[in-house]
Amino acid sequence: MTRKYKVLFLCRENSARSIMAEALLRELAGHRFNAFSAGPEPAARVDPFAIAQLRPGISDLGVLSPKSWLEFTGEWAPRMDLVVALDEAVDARHAPAFPGAPPSCAWHFADPLAEGLREFDRARLFEKVFWQIVRQVSAFIERPEYAVPPCAAACAATIPAAVASSHGATTCDA
């Protein structure tokens, strides 16, 4: 059995960007990663626009829910291998101390929940951010430090195409 890396995605409300990143990492490389997401001000539910983006290619939407990042700070919390901030409000300067002091990095994307967006513009921004996260997660899983044996990599290579085709895209630039 190979080691599964634990990755925590952070976003302020944990209802959109971090949820999409968690779902995509779990779907694309769940055999190699345990994906989690959280935020300092968790929303009551996952944003419907995020669900709309995920529904065509994600097999288990039922496990997704906004969570407080405090759930990942106690002694009982899983020890993360990496913490990824998806907006400036939750980067390493603002985040709490996580057990084991895991390294952190930032993948900043536009906030599709920003105030003042019309519904049409919000839907378009969600789609744009979704594909940016797909590209970032796809590049992340290819990093050498998370390498897998060649036969496992060949099997996993077909999954991103399935997600892309379920969203009506034929290719997804990494």
Short mmCIF file of C-alpha atoms in Angstrom, two decimals:
data_model
loop_
_atom_site.label_atom_id
_atom_site.label_comp_id
_atom_site.label_asym_id
_atom_site.label_seq_id
_atom_site.Cartn_x
_atom_site.Cartn_y
_atom_site.Cartn_z
CA MET A 1 0.00 0.00 0.00
CA THR A 2 1.32 3.44 -0.91
CA ARG A 3 1.24 6.49 1.30
CA LYS A 4 -1.67 8.88 0.79
CA TYR A 5 -0.80 12.55 1.14
CA LYS A 6 -3.19 14.74 3.12
CA VAL A 7 -3.97 18.14 1.61
CA LEU A 8 -6.12 20.84 3.22
CA PHE A 9 -7.57 23.58 0.98
CA LEU A 10 -8.52 26.83 2.71
CA CYS A 11 -10.97 29.49 1.62
CA ARG A 12 -12.81 32.06 3.74
CA GLU A 13 -16.32 30.57 3.59
CA ASN A 14 -15.33 27.09 2.41
CA SER A 15 -18.29 27.00 0.04
CA ALA A 16 -16.80 27.42 -3.43
CA ARG A 17 -13.08 27.46 -4.38
CA SER A 18 -11.80 25.21 -1.59
CA ILE A 19 -14.75 22.84 -2.04
CA MET A 20 -14.05 22.59 -5.80
CA ALA A 21 -10.34 21.95 -5.14
CA GLU A 22 -11.13 19.27 -2.53
CA ALA A 23 -13.60 17.51 -4.84
CA LEU A 24 -11.30 17.65 -7.86
CA LEU A 25 -8.24 16.32 -6.01
CA ARG A 26 -10.32 13.52 -4.52
CA GLU A 27 -11.83 12.64 -7.93
CA LEU A 28 -8.63 12.93 -9.97
CA ALA A 29 -6.18 11.32 -7.53
CA GLY A 30 -8.09 10.02 -4.52
CA HIS A 31 -5.97 6.88 -4.63
CA ARG A 32 -2.93 9.07 -3.78
CA PHE A 33 -4.41 11.96 -1.79
CA ASN A 34 -6.83 12.54 1.06
CA ALA A 35 -8.36 15.93 0.30
CA PHE A 36 -10.00 18.22 2.86
CA SER A 37 -11.24 21.80 2.86
CA ALA A 38 -12.12 24.36 5.51
CA GLY A 39 -12.31 28.06 6.29
CA PRO A 40 -12.50 30.55 9.13
CA GLU A 41 -16.13 31.56 8.40
CA PRO A 42 -17.77 28.43 6.97
CA ALA A 43 -20.99 28.98 5.07
CA ALA A 44 -24.17 27.09 5.90
CA ARG A 45 -23.94 25.08 2.65
CA VAL A 46 -21.89 24.54 -0.47
CA ASP A 47 -22.66 27.26 -3.00
CA PRO A 48 -25.10 26.05 -5.71
CA PHE A 49 -22.85 27.42 -8.48
CA ALA A 50 -19.99 25.25 -7.17
CA ILE A 51 -22.28 22.21 -7.16
CA ALA A 52 -23.33 23.04 -10.73
CA GLN A 53 -19.68 23.02 -11.84
CA LEU A 54 -18.89 19.79 -10.00
CA ARG A 55 -22.03 17.77 -10.70
CA PRO A 56 -21.10 16.51 -14.22
CA GLY A 57 -17.75 14.96 -13.25
CA ILE A 58 -17.63 14.38 -9.50
CA SER A 59 -18.90 11.05 -8.28
CA ASP A 60 -19.57 11.82 -4.60
CA LEU A 61 -20.92 15.32 -3.96
CA GLY A 62 -22.55 14.15 -0.72
CA VAL A 63 -19.27 14.26 1.22
CA LEU A 64 -18.76 17.98 0.53
CA SER A 65 -19.70 20.45 3.24
CA PRO A 66 -18.30 23.71 4.61
CA LYS A 67 -16.18 23.19 7.73
CA SER A 68 -14.34 25.40 10.18
CA TRP A 69 -10.59 25.24 9.97
CA LEU A 70 -10.61 24.77 13.75
CA GLU A 71 -11.66 21.16 13.06
CA PHE A 72 -8.13 20.64 11.75
CA THR A 73 -6.20 22.24 14.63
CA GLY A 74 -6.66 19.89 17.58
CA GLU A 75 -4.62 16.89 18.67
CA TRP A 76 -7.19 14.55 17.13
CA ALA A 77 -7.06 16.27 13.72
CA PRO A 78 -5.38 14.53 10.78
CA ARG A 79 -1.81 15.66 10.20
CA MET A 80 -1.69 17.44 6.86
CA ASP A 81 1.19 17.14 4.43
CA LEU A 82 0.29 20.44 2.77
CA VAL A 83 -2.08 23.36 3.37
CA VAL A 84 -3.16 25.34 0.29
CA ALA A 85 -4.69 28.82 0.67
CA LEU A 86 -7.04 29.73 -2.15
CA ASP A 87 -7.43 33.38 -1.21
CA GLU A 88 -5.31 35.99 0.55
CA ALA A 89 -7.61 36.12 3.59
CA VAL A 90 -6.56 32.61 4.62
CA ASP A 91 -2.90 32.42 3.70
CA ALA A 92 -0.19 31.37 6.17
CA ARG A 93 -0.18 34.78 7.90
CA HIS A 94 -3.86 34.41 8.84
CA ALA A 95 -4.28 30.66 9.27
CA PRO A 96 -4.11 28.92 12.63
CA ALA A 97 -1.32 26.51 13.53
CA PHE A 98 -2.07 23.06 12.19
CA PRO A 99 -0.70 19.91 13.89
CA GLY A 100 2.73 18.98 12.64
CA ALA A 101 3.29 22.47 11.17
CA PRO A 102 2.70 21.37 7.55
CA PRO A 103 4.13 23.48 4.73
CA SER A 104 1.74 25.86 3.05
CA CYS A 105 1.38 27.49 -0.34
CA ALA A 106 -1.07 29.81 -2.06
CA TRP A 107 -3.15 29.36 -5.20
CA HIS A 108 -5.07 32.61 -5.45
CA PHE A 109 -8.13 32.68 -7.68
CA ALA A 110 -10.77 35.36 -8.19
CA ASP A 111 -13.64 35.19 -5.70
CA PRO A 112 -16.75 34.01 -7.55
CA LEU A 113 -18.80 34.98 -4.48
CA ALA A 114 -17.69 38.62 -4.59
CA GLU A 115 -20.37 41.21 -3.86
CA GLY A 116 -22.06 42.98 -6.74
CA LEU A 117 -21.85 40.30 -9.43
CA ARG A 118 -24.94 39.71 -11.54
CA GLU A 119 -26.08 36.07 -11.69
CA PHE A 120 -24.88 35.65 -15.28
CA ASP A 121 -21.45 37.12 -14.46
CA ARG A 122 -21.22 34.98 -11.31
CA ALA A 123 -21.95 31.82 -13.32
CA ARG A 124 -19.27 32.73 -15.88
CA LEU A 125 -16.74 33.50 -13.13
CA PHE A 126 -17.50 30.18 -11.41
CA GLU A 127 -16.83 28.35 -14.67
CA LYS A 128 -13.57 30.25 -15.23
CA VAL A 129 -12.36 29.63 -11.67
CA PHE A 130 -13.40 25.97 -11.89
CA TRP A 131 -11.17 25.44 -14.93
CA GLN A 132 -8.29 27.33 -13.29
CA ILE A 133 -8.58 25.00 -10.31
CA VAL A 134 -8.73 21.94 -12.62
CA ARG A 135 -5.46 23.06 -14.25
CA GLN A 136 -3.79 23.80 -10.90
CA VAL A 137 -4.87 20.51 -9.31
CA SER A 138 -3.81 18.58 -12.43
CA ALA A 139 -0.36 20.20 -12.34
CA PHE A 140 -0.12 19.56 -8.59
CA ILE A 141 -0.74 15.82 -8.94
CA GLU A 142 2.02 15.61 -11.54
CA ARG A 143 4.67 17.07 -9.24
CA PRO A 144 7.62 14.68 -8.79
CA GLU A 145 7.34 14.58 -4.99
CA TYR A 146 3.90 12.99 -5.37
CA ALA A 147 4.98 10.55 -8.06
CA VAL A 148 3.34 7.16 -8.48
CA PRO A 149 4.52 4.01 -10.22
CA PRO A 150 4.21 4.24 -14.06
CA CYS A 151 1.32 1.77 -14.33
CA ALA A 152 -0.74 3.68 -11.75
CA ALA A 153 0.03 6.99 -13.49
CA ALA A 154 -1.18 5.59 -16.82
CA CYS A 155 -4.48 4.53 -15.26
CA ALA A 156 -4.98 7.90 -13.57
CA ALA A 157 -4.22 9.82 -16.78
CA THR A 158 -7.63 8.96 -18.21
CA ILE A 159 -9.57 10.58 -15.36
CA PRO A 160 -8.90 14.27 -16.20
CA ALA A 161 -10.16 13.66 -19.74
CA ALA A 162 -13.37 12.21 -18.31
CA VAL A 163 -13.91 15.28 -16.13
CA ALA A 164 -13.19 17.59 -19.07
CA SER A 165 -15.52 15.76 -21.45
CA SER A 166 -18.32 15.77 -18.87
CA HIS A 167 -18.09 19.58 -18.88
CA GLY A 168 -18.23 19.75 -22.68
CA ALA A 169 -14.53 20.51 -23.12
CA THR A 170 -12.24 18.50 -25.33
CA THR A 171 -8.97 19.60 -23.77
CA CYS A 172 -7.77 21.27 -20.63
CA ASP A 173 -4.46 23.11 -20.83
CA ALA A 174 -2.28 22.47 -17.78
#
